[in-house]
Amino acid sequence: MLDLTSDLLKTKYCDSLTAYSRRKTRVVDIGGVPMGGDNPIRVQSMTTVDTMDTKGSVEQCIRMIESGCEYIRITAPSLKEAENLGKIRKELELKGYKTPLIADIHFTPNAAELAAKLVQKVRVNPGNYADKKRFENIEYTDITYQAELNRIRERFEPLVKICKEYGTAMRIGTNHGSLSDRILSRYGDTPLGMVESALEFIRICEDMNYYNLVISMKASNTQVMVQAYRLLVQKLEEEKLQPYPLHLGVTEAGEGEDGRVKSAVGIGTLLEDGLGDTVRVSLTEDPEFEAPVAKMLIDRYTNRKEHKEIKPVEVSPINPFQYFRRNTNEVLNIGNSNVPRVIMDFSRVENVQVEDLKNIGHFYLPLLDKWNMNDLGSDFIYTGDQPISFMLPNGLKEILNYSSWKTHEDQLHKFPLLTGDEYLEQSGKLHGNLNFIKVNYKHMHEAFYTKVKNDPTAVLILTTTNLHAMAALRRLFFYLIENEVKAPVIIQRQFENMPEEQLQLYASTDVGGLLVDGLGDGILLSTELNKFSDRTSQLNLLKSMNSLSFGILQAARTRMSKTEYISCPSCGRTLFDLQETTAMIRKRTDHLKGIKIGIMGCIVNGPGEMADADYGYVGVGKDKIALYRGQNVVKKAVPSDKAVDELIELIREDGKWLEAILSE
Ligand code: SF4
């Protein structure tokens, strides 16, 4: 039995796990655009052109403002860029744009001190404001640790004084990939280390009565990121520090669908629980593409309070600060230690043909009379009442509605899906190994728990129509955990009448938000197909949904099926075309499985930011690239026209290279 009295489980990081409520935060004024409190959740982004290019920066800022940015961050790596921020601000104001500017600072307190006099906010990274990374694990005693803190205070106090004097706001922005040696040695590379890194700076600010702070806890690993923000909220409360507004972001999320899905999993999960006062989506694309994504994520909560009531949770039965997968039975290949499964909904496709399955990763090769499967081969296909008429490949199993399954001649290779009511009432034959049962809130009662607990073939498909869907589904998981039901669970979300990009973000938030907490053994996404009259468009949409399903599992770090690219969004420090390079590396490597490749614009922050990548491609100067294996540099200054080949050579040396198989 779970110990629901454990102190850990009683700790809170949000107002409610069931009733949507935005966390009450302190209002921080940033150049006349206040953040926190009841102000709207703000959208922001960062420029990518060289900060010394005043005209280019101003033009990019205007494009960003017009795409919805309410604050704009610009890198200031040294004094001369910090000084130029003043010019950029002046030029923008002359053109009638008053959007507050934020100086982004790493390693250079003097640039921060100058920028704090010229723009409305400075961002400092507590991992490198007063520390240079030496990748050393130094043993600190309490005395030497305190001496380090005193040293930080000396470096940091002048900036706080200037911010107070000029009314400048500050973000204390911790990044998972750039924690100081001091923090790493005491707390490790953990969410707690990230939080402590910020707290060291927050305490100094509060000692000096400076409260114009915003805090962030970014990571490219969504589980770490979500845990760190939650822990931050909890620690601020525990230490009776102010409830500072939160800036949400997933670092180095990447580009295209992967970048959007990963951002939604991390940022959306926190927004669902009412955390977050500003959002920056980091994509390896032009920055004007970021604000619309952030806005779409945020706008979802405008009327969220009006959702149907969900029974409150007295004590959460899961640990929100550490990943544990819910303990489940293994039913065929679902649950327990199996990777979460992907079920594709073909119930609205008429007369499924052999070649249709290539859209969900299964290819029939007629000459060889054999099936091939790629990395995005779905595990199950749900066909409702329209059974498939041909033999399916081994790796793909079919699910039919119970009424159709009961009358089908092949009841061994096809599996039934029962409604919760059918399951409770039925007395007829079921499959001997695996039965899917679709349940919602009304099935959460004693008779159901008893029956399902005694059924080793049951896999539940959890569904809800509640507007506050992630919380409603999480509540269903809590009922199951509290009642010791160990049946694996497939999370179902159904989306109708929405553009594909919105569906992508909503599905990633709702399903990803559960997966990052170890809840869920599979995913089933459904959408209307009949809006398309032609079959090709229907199948294209199913292809996108299949890719989205695998993308969500990967972004929540629960099933790695494709190469992961941890690419920075680039900024004024980048000396090569990061978008083009990312596309080139991707083209040559995206058939590899489960490898993480970091593609970073600069040597200053790149190696730290790509944290847990297996390989790194990092700009070190004009047309010069350093290649990394994990955290170690293995080639220092490779000419950029040879660097991708050398990177592939490195992967080959490690025995991780595969030749691409053309499946079409
Ligand atoms: S890693 Fe990329 S975004 Fe970060 S500072 Fe370097 S170039 Fe800029």
XYZ file of C-alpha atoms and ligand atoms in Angstrom:
672
model
C 0.000 0.000 0.000
C 1.226 3.473 -0.795
C 2.304 5.615 2.103
C 0.120 8.638 1.404
C 1.316 10.338 4.570
C 4.864 10.667 3.273
C 6.062 14.302 3.539
C 7.423 14.204 0.028
C 4.024 13.433 -1.446
C 2.450 16.234 0.549
C 4.732 18.908 -0.885
C 2.960 21.260 -3.211
C 4.176 23.039 -6.283
C 0.890 24.454 -7.567
C -2.459 25.655 -6.210
C -4.386 22.614 -7.365
C -3.803 19.426 -9.316
C -7.447 19.359 -10.374
C -8.947 22.890 -10.553
C -7.127 25.138 -13.019
C -5.672 28.085 -11.165
C -2.774 30.284 -12.144
C -0.111 30.626 -9.478
C -0.246 34.034 -7.813
C 3.074 35.686 -8.470
C 4.649 39.015 -7.665
C 4.184 41.670 -10.347
C 7.480 42.732 -11.900
C 7.616 45.876 -13.986
C 9.670 45.501 -17.147
C 9.788 48.783 -19.033
C 6.070 49.422 -18.623
C 5.010 45.904 -19.640
C 4.358 44.239 -16.274
C 4.752 40.507 -15.820
C 3.225 38.227 -13.172
C 0.165 38.633 -10.948
C -2.987 38.901 -13.068
C -1.146 40.168 -16.132
C -1.420 38.012 -19.215
C 1.220 35.341 -19.734
C 3.731 37.211 -21.879
C 5.412 36.102 -25.097
C 9.084 36.695 -25.733
C 11.919 35.674 -28.001
C 15.562 36.378 -28.803
C 17.289 37.902 -31.830
C 19.784 35.904 -33.884
C 21.648 38.615 -35.809
C 24.963 40.025 -34.601
C 24.246 42.569 -31.843
C 26.760 44.946 -33.446
C 24.619 45.008 -36.579
C 22.287 47.752 -35.378
C 20.208 47.963 -38.544
C 19.833 44.179 -38.840
C 18.940 43.888 -35.145
C 16.324 46.638 -35.361
C 14.744 45.085 -38.449
C 14.641 41.665 -36.820
C 13.182 43.133 -33.601
C 10.385 44.741 -35.628
C 9.584 41.443 -37.348
C 9.498 39.777 -33.928
C 7.259 42.457 -32.417
C 4.891 42.121 -35.337
C 4.775 38.359 -34.836
C 3.648 38.849 -31.209
C 6.770 39.340 -29.033
C 6.181 41.440 -25.928
C 9.821 41.440 -24.823
C 12.944 40.945 -26.934
C 16.197 39.476 -25.689
C 19.511 40.300 -27.332
C 22.885 38.777 -26.506
C 25.579 41.020 -25.042
C 28.767 38.930 -24.896
C 31.014 41.926 -24.142
C 30.984 45.615 -23.340
C 30.767 46.757 -26.948
C 27.568 44.771 -27.594
C 26.132 45.930 -24.276
C 26.747 49.481 -25.380
C 25.115 48.855 -28.737
C 21.921 47.732 -27.013
C 21.392 51.400 -26.146
C 21.568 52.269 -29.852
C 19.192 49.492 -30.831
C 16.716 50.666 -28.207
C 16.963 54.258 -29.411
C 16.439 53.264 -33.054
C 13.418 51.180 -32.173
C 11.905 53.966 -30.102
C 12.460 56.420 -32.940
C 10.417 54.101 -35.122
C 7.678 53.996 -32.483
C 8.444 50.584 -30.936
C 8.592 50.581 -27.132
C 8.893 46.811 -26.622
C 11.227 46.253 -23.636
C 14.678 44.863 -24.419
C 16.524 42.296 -22.347
C 20.307 41.906 -22.356
C 21.433 38.277 -22.328
C 24.608 37.894 -20.290
C 26.988 34.994 -19.807
C 30.359 35.335 -18.050
C 30.647 39.125 -18.322
C 29.527 41.093 -15.251
C 30.888 44.329 -16.747
C 28.624 43.933 -19.795
C 25.675 43.249 -17.454
C 26.387 46.374 -15.415
C 26.480 48.547 -18.521
C 23.428 46.922 -20.132
C 21.412 47.371 -16.914
C 21.705 51.123 -17.450
C 20.630 50.954 -21.096
C 17.800 48.411 -21.385
C 14.819 47.399 -19.278
C 15.955 43.955 -18.102
C 19.096 41.844 -17.866
C 19.264 38.083 -17.867
C 22.101 36.528 -15.920
C 22.992 32.863 -15.834
C 23.885 32.000 -12.228
C 25.999 29.111 -13.513
C 28.479 31.382 -15.196
C 27.989 34.923 -13.919
C 30.850 34.681 -11.494
C 32.186 31.222 -12.320
C 34.243 29.874 -15.186
C 33.559 26.260 -16.015
C 36.541 23.995 -15.482
C 34.668 20.671 -15.605
C 36.256 19.832 -12.276
C 34.660 18.046 -9.411
C 36.146 20.055 -6.578
C 35.514 18.888 -3.042
C 34.198 21.809 -1.006
C 34.110 21.978 2.751
C 31.440 24.149 4.352
C 34.086 26.842 4.834
C 35.361 26.836 1.236
C 31.789 26.672 -0.042
C 30.867 29.727 2.001
C 33.979 31.519 0.710
C 32.718 30.867 -2.852
C 29.318 32.309 -1.974
C 31.016 35.410 -0.580
C 32.961 35.743 -3.825
C 29.725 35.540 -5.858
C 28.110 38.162 -3.666
C 31.013 40.539 -4.294
C 30.707 40.103 -8.069
C 26.925 40.275 -8.148
C 26.087 43.110 -5.714
C 27.169 45.943 -8.060
C 24.703 44.724 -10.709
C 21.857 44.565 -8.191
C 22.649 48.111 -7.057
C 22.498 49.376 -10.651
C 19.217 47.547 -11.312
C 17.714 49.123 -8.199
C 18.897 52.565 -9.190
C 17.694 52.347 -12.816
C 14.497 50.359 -12.185
C 15.847 47.525 -14.322
C 14.365 44.068 -13.959
C 16.455 40.894 -13.892
C 15.981 37.278 -14.870
C 17.975 34.741 -12.951
C 18.061 32.113 -15.653
C 19.463 28.741 -14.673
C 20.287 26.293 -17.442
C 20.670 22.594 -16.763
C 23.700 22.495 -19.031
C 25.680 25.281 -17.412
C 25.719 24.726 -13.686
C 28.840 25.849 -11.867
C 31.460 23.370 -10.661
C 30.508 24.362 -7.120
C 26.845 23.406 -7.601
C 27.729 20.260 -9.534
C 30.081 19.083 -6.818
C 27.486 19.438 -4.081
C 24.133 18.750 -5.796
C 25.114 17.045 -9.050
C 23.536 17.641 -12.402
C 20.048 17.609 -10.868
C 16.884 19.709 -10.660
C 17.838 20.460 -7.046
C 21.230 21.747 -8.235
C 19.487 23.990 -10.764
C 17.192 25.394 -8.099
C 19.979 25.963 -5.592
C 21.988 27.732 -8.286
C 19.200 30.307 -8.646
C 18.503 30.517 -4.914
C 22.091 31.607 -4.221
C 21.441 34.688 -6.352
C 17.861 35.278 -5.197
C 18.971 35.362 -1.550
C 21.511 38.070 -2.349
C 18.815 40.113 -4.148
C 16.397 39.837 -1.240
C 19.135 40.754 1.258
C 19.514 43.943 -0.776
C 15.722 44.504 -0.929
C 15.664 44.016 -4.679
C 12.641 42.055 -5.862
C 12.311 42.883 -9.553
C 13.109 39.287 -10.443
C 11.912 36.662 -12.894
C 13.267 33.109 -12.629
C 13.782 30.307 -15.141
C 14.952 26.680 -14.923
C 15.551 25.597 -18.492
C 16.775 22.242 -19.758
C 16.545 20.379 -23.015
C 15.461 17.272 -21.110
C 11.743 17.896 -20.499
C 11.586 15.713 -17.401
C 14.443 17.624 -15.742
C 12.952 20.950 -16.803
C 9.492 20.216 -15.400
C 10.889 18.845 -12.128
C 13.193 21.865 -11.695
C 10.400 24.441 -12.071
C 8.183 22.542 -9.652
C 10.993 22.259 -7.135
C 11.772 25.956 -7.498
C 8.196 26.915 -6.591
C 8.263 24.590 -3.632
C 11.653 25.855 -2.392
C 10.694 29.530 -2.753
C 7.724 28.834 -0.531
C 9.700 26.725 1.916
C 12.324 29.480 2.362
C 9.620 32.165 2.488
C 11.129 33.944 -0.502
C 8.901 35.994 -2.798
C 6.682 34.201 -5.365
C 8.613 35.432 -8.376
C 7.161 35.122 -11.865
C 8.415 32.202 -13.932
C 9.878 32.379 -17.410
C 9.225 29.027 -19.111
C 11.353 27.487 -21.831
C 12.868 24.252 -23.102
C 16.421 24.890 -24.284
C 17.738 23.706 -27.622
C 14.362 22.214 -28.555
C 15.311 21.935 -32.229
C 13.316 22.778 -35.335
C 10.075 21.912 -37.102
C 7.748 19.374 -35.528
C 10.346 18.084 -33.046
C 11.008 21.572 -31.674
C 7.319 22.370 -31.309
C 6.436 19.030 -29.727
C 9.307 19.196 -27.253
C 8.461 22.782 -26.290
C 4.809 21.878 -25.782
C 5.658 18.857 -23.630
C 7.852 20.935 -21.296
C 6.104 24.309 -21.298
C 2.560 22.956 -21.671
C 2.947 20.576 -18.722
C 3.732 23.512 -16.428
C 1.055 25.814 -17.877
C -1.524 23.090 -17.184
C -0.749 23.397 -13.475
C -0.954 27.193 -13.578
C 2.801 27.790 -13.563
C 4.414 30.322 -15.880
C 4.188 34.073 -16.463
C 6.130 34.355 -19.701
C 7.009 31.845 -22.408
C 9.867 31.648 -24.833
C 9.751 28.835 -27.365
C 13.314 28.207 -28.668
C 13.327 26.896 -32.217
C 16.215 26.560 -34.618
C 14.284 28.782 -37.011
C 13.985 32.532 -37.527
C 12.790 34.040 -34.231
C 9.588 35.441 -35.715
C 8.336 31.844 -35.955
C 8.631 31.387 -32.200
C 6.051 33.872 -30.903
C 3.023 32.342 -32.694
C 3.859 28.952 -31.170
C 4.195 30.479 -27.690
C 0.923 32.340 -28.172
C -0.910 29.207 -29.243
C 0.320 27.413 -26.127
C -0.706 30.276 -23.846
C -4.100 31.100 -25.390
C -5.370 27.680 -24.446
C -5.719 28.820 -20.832
C -7.804 31.964 -21.391
C -11.066 30.243 -20.424
C -9.623 27.181 -18.744
C -11.148 27.991 -15.340
C -14.544 27.132 -16.759
C -13.768 23.429 -16.964
C -16.013 20.793 -15.398
C -15.163 20.046 -11.800
C -12.637 17.299 -11.123
C -12.654 15.640 -7.707
C -9.823 17.269 -5.710
C -6.705 15.342 -4.736
C -5.899 15.393 -1.042
C -2.425 13.962 -1.447
C -0.757 13.249 -4.750
C 0.205 9.575 -4.984
C 3.167 10.324 -7.264
C 6.414 12.145 -6.687
C 6.350 15.263 -8.898
C 10.060 15.922 -8.416
C 11.459 12.647 -9.711
C 10.586 10.346 -12.594
C 9.113 6.979 -11.666
C 7.092 4.976 -14.130
C 3.777 3.763 -12.749
C 4.033 0.134 -11.721
C 1.986 -1.989 -14.155
C 1.475 -5.570 -15.300
C 2.935 -6.698 -18.589
C 0.055 -7.539 -20.909
C 1.398 -9.013 -24.157
C 3.844 -6.245 -25.143
C 2.214 -3.389 -23.200
C 3.083 -2.014 -19.757
C 5.750 -2.840 -17.199
C 9.163 -2.236 -18.798
C 7.927 -2.210 -22.422
C 8.298 1.092 -24.244
C 4.987 2.976 -24.510
C 3.049 1.757 -27.540
C 1.565 3.714 -30.430
C -1.973 2.897 -31.563
C -3.128 4.487 -34.819
C -6.812 5.186 -35.274
C -7.933 3.983 -38.729
C -11.560 3.520 -37.678
C -12.685 6.260 -40.043
C -10.705 5.037 -43.069
C -12.718 2.899 -45.434
C -11.319 -0.188 -47.057
C -7.711 -0.053 -45.803
C -5.207 -1.233 -48.423
C -1.731 -2.753 -48.055
C -0.001 0.382 -49.326
C -1.916 2.607 -46.858
C 0.174 1.163 -44.039
C 3.344 2.808 -45.259
C 1.903 5.984 -43.715
C 2.316 4.384 -40.314
C 5.761 2.921 -40.912
C 4.981 -0.523 -42.394
C 6.082 -1.139 -45.991
C 5.150 -4.100 -48.125
C 7.885 -5.149 -50.573
C 6.056 -7.124 -53.300
C 9.184 -8.467 -55.010
C 10.401 -10.041 -51.800
C 6.867 -10.648 -50.557
C 7.867 -9.296 -47.216
C 7.128 -6.409 -44.841
C 9.659 -3.835 -43.739
C 9.168 -1.519 -40.795
C 10.888 1.824 -40.176
C 11.558 3.500 -36.813
C 8.094 5.003 -36.785
C 6.234 1.737 -37.302
C 3.121 1.919 -35.124
C 2.408 -1.054 -32.866
C -1.374 -1.342 -33.171
C -4.006 -0.228 -35.625
C -7.547 0.408 -34.424
C -10.066 -0.254 -37.205
C -13.351 -0.059 -35.254
C -15.964 -1.983 -37.207
C -14.028 -2.256 -40.473
C -11.666 -5.226 -40.148
C -8.653 -5.305 -42.438
C -9.033 -7.934 -45.141
C -5.366 -8.880 -45.630
C -2.711 -10.356 -43.378
C -0.905 -7.716 -41.326
C 2.854 -7.640 -40.727
C 4.124 -9.253 -37.549
C 4.903 -5.945 -35.870
C 1.386 -4.539 -36.293
C -1.654 -5.813 -34.452
C -5.263 -4.959 -35.092
C -7.876 -3.812 -32.571
C -11.598 -4.104 -33.366
C -14.709 -2.950 -31.529
C -15.946 -5.788 -29.325
C -19.137 -6.352 -31.343
C -17.110 -6.765 -34.559
C -14.431 -8.868 -32.884
C -17.057 -11.267 -31.501
C -18.221 -12.116 -35.026
C -14.823 -12.111 -36.706
C -13.356 -15.430 -37.818
C -9.837 -14.602 -36.605
C -10.259 -13.901 -32.917
C -6.691 -14.865 -32.149
C -4.714 -12.288 -34.123
C -7.164 -9.436 -33.588
C -7.931 -7.891 -30.231
C -11.207 -6.518 -28.884
C -11.916 -3.037 -27.590
C -14.764 -2.917 -25.065
C -16.425 0.112 -23.576
C -16.219 0.232 -19.794
C -19.930 -0.660 -19.587
C -19.542 -3.621 -21.973
C -16.654 -4.871 -19.874
C -18.607 -4.684 -16.627
C -21.689 -6.302 -18.094
C -20.209 -8.867 -20.445
C -20.219 -12.562 -19.671
C -19.230 -13.823 -23.124
C -15.896 -14.708 -24.598
C -12.887 -12.369 -24.377
C -9.419 -12.635 -25.863
C -7.158 -14.922 -23.849
C -4.191 -12.512 -23.778
C -5.192 -8.924 -24.363
C -8.409 -6.925 -24.100
C -8.654 -3.152 -24.393
C -11.231 -1.392 -22.202
C -12.131 2.220 -22.831
C -12.921 3.950 -19.550
C -13.583 7.390 -18.161
C -14.431 9.018 -14.864
C -17.739 7.169 -14.416
C -15.985 3.805 -14.313
C -13.852 4.684 -11.325
C -15.714 2.607 -8.715
C -15.208 -0.459 -6.580
C -16.848 -2.998 -8.917
C -14.630 -1.893 -11.770
C -11.425 -1.912 -9.689
C -12.188 -5.402 -8.417
C -12.869 -6.816 -11.856
C -9.885 -5.232 -13.566
C -7.480 -6.127 -10.737
C -8.331 -9.783 -11.275
C -7.914 -9.600 -15.034
C -4.347 -10.140 -16.317
C -5.484 -9.404 -19.905
C -6.840 -5.893 -19.312
C -5.310 -2.786 -20.864
C -7.214 0.428 -20.162
C -7.727 3.221 -22.632
C -8.293 6.357 -20.551
C -10.336 9.100 -22.079
C -11.976 12.367 -21.060
C -14.042 15.181 -22.530
C -13.100 17.604 -19.740
C -11.665 20.925 -20.956
C -8.941 20.514 -18.318
C -7.994 17.231 -19.960
C -4.498 16.576 -18.656
C -5.599 17.115 -15.047
C -8.743 15.019 -15.577
C -6.721 12.135 -17.003
C -4.119 12.482 -14.256
C -6.966 12.221 -11.731
C -8.006 8.915 -13.362
C -4.440 7.639 -13.000
C -4.521 8.665 -9.329
C -7.721 6.643 -8.785
C -6.004 3.634 -10.328
C -2.861 4.053 -8.231
C -4.790 4.604 -5.008
C -6.812 1.450 -5.686
C -3.778 -0.585 -6.696
C -4.991 -1.268 -10.218
C -1.946 -2.382 -12.200
C -3.480 -2.670 -15.656
C -1.394 -0.776 -18.239
C -2.952 2.415 -19.591
C -3.136 3.875 -23.088
C -3.805 7.628 -23.052
C -6.393 8.649 -25.596
C -6.993 12.204 -26.796
C -9.494 13.094 -29.460
C -9.268 16.447 -31.245
C -11.860 17.719 -33.679
C -12.022 20.899 -35.730
C -8.562 22.251 -35.212
C -5.622 23.097 -37.443
C -2.816 20.564 -37.462
C -0.311 22.840 -35.706
C -2.729 23.400 -32.838
C -3.451 19.688 -32.580
C 0.299 19.060 -32.437
C 0.746 21.422 -29.474
C -2.385 20.345 -27.596
C -1.699 16.624 -27.942
C 1.913 17.118 -26.871
C 0.818 19.035 -23.783
C -1.938 16.654 -22.723
C -0.159 13.366 -23.299
C 3.382 14.620 -22.650
C 2.260 16.121 -19.336
C 1.324 12.644 -18.115
C 4.270 10.778 -19.612
C 6.850 13.036 -17.928
C 5.368 11.903 -14.621
C 5.674 8.230 -15.543
C 1.971 7.862 -16.328
C 0.973 6.009 -19.473
C 1.963 2.908 -21.418
C 0.824 4.043 -24.816
C -0.804 6.742 -26.890
C -3.903 6.829 -29.087
C -4.637 10.093 -30.909
C -7.821 10.514 -32.882
C -9.066 13.259 -35.135
C -11.772 13.773 -37.721
C -10.779 12.577 -41.163
C -14.044 13.200 -42.922
C -13.200 16.873 -43.358
C -11.123 15.558 -46.268
C -13.065 14.108 -49.137
C -9.985 12.536 -50.721
C -8.225 9.529 -49.337
C -4.701 10.892 -49.898
C -5.319 13.839 -47.554
C -6.801 11.504 -44.961
C -3.765 9.253 -45.115
C -1.387 12.219 -44.996
C -3.071 13.371 -41.810
C -2.716 9.885 -40.327
C 0.949 9.907 -41.297
C 1.405 13.182 -39.386
C -0.478 11.782 -36.383
C 1.770 8.726 -36.367
C 4.888 10.869 -36.457
C 3.388 13.121 -33.762
C 2.682 10.136 -31.502
C 6.302 8.942 -31.705
C 7.482 12.548 -31.358
C 5.554 12.993 -28.094
C 6.941 9.760 -26.641
C 10.447 10.864 -27.566
C 10.021 14.436 -26.305
C 8.842 13.062 -22.950
C 11.915 10.798 -23.062
C 9.923 7.611 -22.759
C 10.652 6.001 -26.162
C 13.589 7.033 -28.314
C 12.805 6.069 -31.874
C 14.746 8.613 -33.848
C 17.907 10.646 -33.670
C 17.451 13.581 -31.335
C 18.867 16.962 -32.319
C 19.623 19.317 -29.488
C 20.240 22.440 -31.500
C 20.471 25.921 -30.052
C 18.271 28.641 -31.538
C 21.471 30.607 -32.413
C 22.107 34.205 -31.423
C 24.576 36.985 -32.095
C 27.409 34.675 -31.020
C 26.819 32.178 -33.836
C 29.409 32.322 -36.629
C 27.838 29.856 -39.081
C 24.414 29.239 -40.560
C 22.972 27.089 -37.842
C 19.661 26.394 -39.563
C 21.320 25.211 -42.742
C 23.884 23.129 -40.842
C 21.179 21.515 -38.688
C 19.207 20.621 -41.817
C 22.340 19.105 -43.397
C 23.270 17.039 -40.326
C 19.684 15.930 -40.001
C 19.501 14.815 -43.631
C 22.525 12.578 -43.202
C 21.803 11.151 -39.756
C 18.082 11.035 -39.080
C 17.836 7.334 -39.930
C 19.963 6.530 -36.879
C 18.138 5.386 -33.819
C 18.245 6.816 -30.314
C 21.371 8.973 -30.775
C 21.449 12.538 -29.460
C 23.431 15.080 -31.478
C 24.052 18.578 -30.134
C 24.474 21.350 -32.734
C 25.597 24.504 -30.986
C 26.403 27.956 -32.261
C 29.262 28.828 -29.941
C 31.929 27.375 -27.708
C 31.017 29.731 -24.839
C 27.705 28.105 -23.995
C 27.371 25.285 -26.500
C 29.179 22.454 -24.667
C 27.260 23.143 -21.465
C 23.895 23.621 -23.135
C 23.964 20.355 -25.052
C 24.245 18.627 -21.653
C 23.384 14.999 -22.348
C 24.092 14.774 -26.103
C 26.115 11.763 -27.320
C 27.903 13.855 -29.966
C 28.408 17.567 -30.341
C 29.005 19.879 -33.305
C 30.048 23.221 -31.866
C 31.141 26.431 -33.609
C 34.544 27.656 -32.356
C 35.262 30.483 -34.802
C 34.718 31.504 -38.392
C 34.247 28.233 -40.359
C 35.811 26.181 -37.577
C 33.964 23.439 -35.733
C 34.819 21.428 -32.619
C 33.458 17.882 -32.437
C 32.514 16.320 -29.121
C 31.960 12.806 -27.886
C 29.728 13.352 -24.855
C 31.294 16.189 -22.860
C 34.799 15.628 -24.302
C 36.160 17.522 -27.263
C 37.748 15.041 -29.691
C 38.496 17.280 -32.713
C 39.268 20.881 -32.004
C 39.154 22.985 -35.190
C 37.726 21.054 -38.128
C 37.032 23.168 -41.257
C 33.252 23.502 -41.518
C 33.098 21.940 -45.019
C 34.546 18.710 -43.595
C 32.895 18.730 -40.189
C 29.737 16.744 -41.009
C 31.805 13.955 -42.620
C 34.080 13.900 -39.593
C 31.085 13.757 -37.279
C 29.756 10.727 -39.170
C 33.222 9.153 -38.975
C 33.129 9.576 -35.219
C 29.738 7.876 -34.979
C 31.069 5.116 -37.252
C 34.158 4.622 -35.038
C 31.811 4.054 -32.094
C 29.933 1.354 -34.019
C 26.704 3.388 -34.000
C 26.505 4.126 -37.704
C 23.914 2.436 -39.936
C 23.553 2.856 -43.674
C 20.208 4.417 -44.556
C 17.626 1.961 -45.907
C 15.386 3.452 -48.533
C 11.942 2.259 -47.651
C 10.033 3.811 -50.502
S 24.822 28.119 -27.631
Fe 23.767 29.106 -29.368
S 22.153 30.389 -28.500
Fe 23.518 29.788 -26.824
S 24.947 31.515 -26.682
Fe 25.938 30.028 -28.051
S 25.272 30.561 -30.106
Fe 23.952 31.691 -28.693
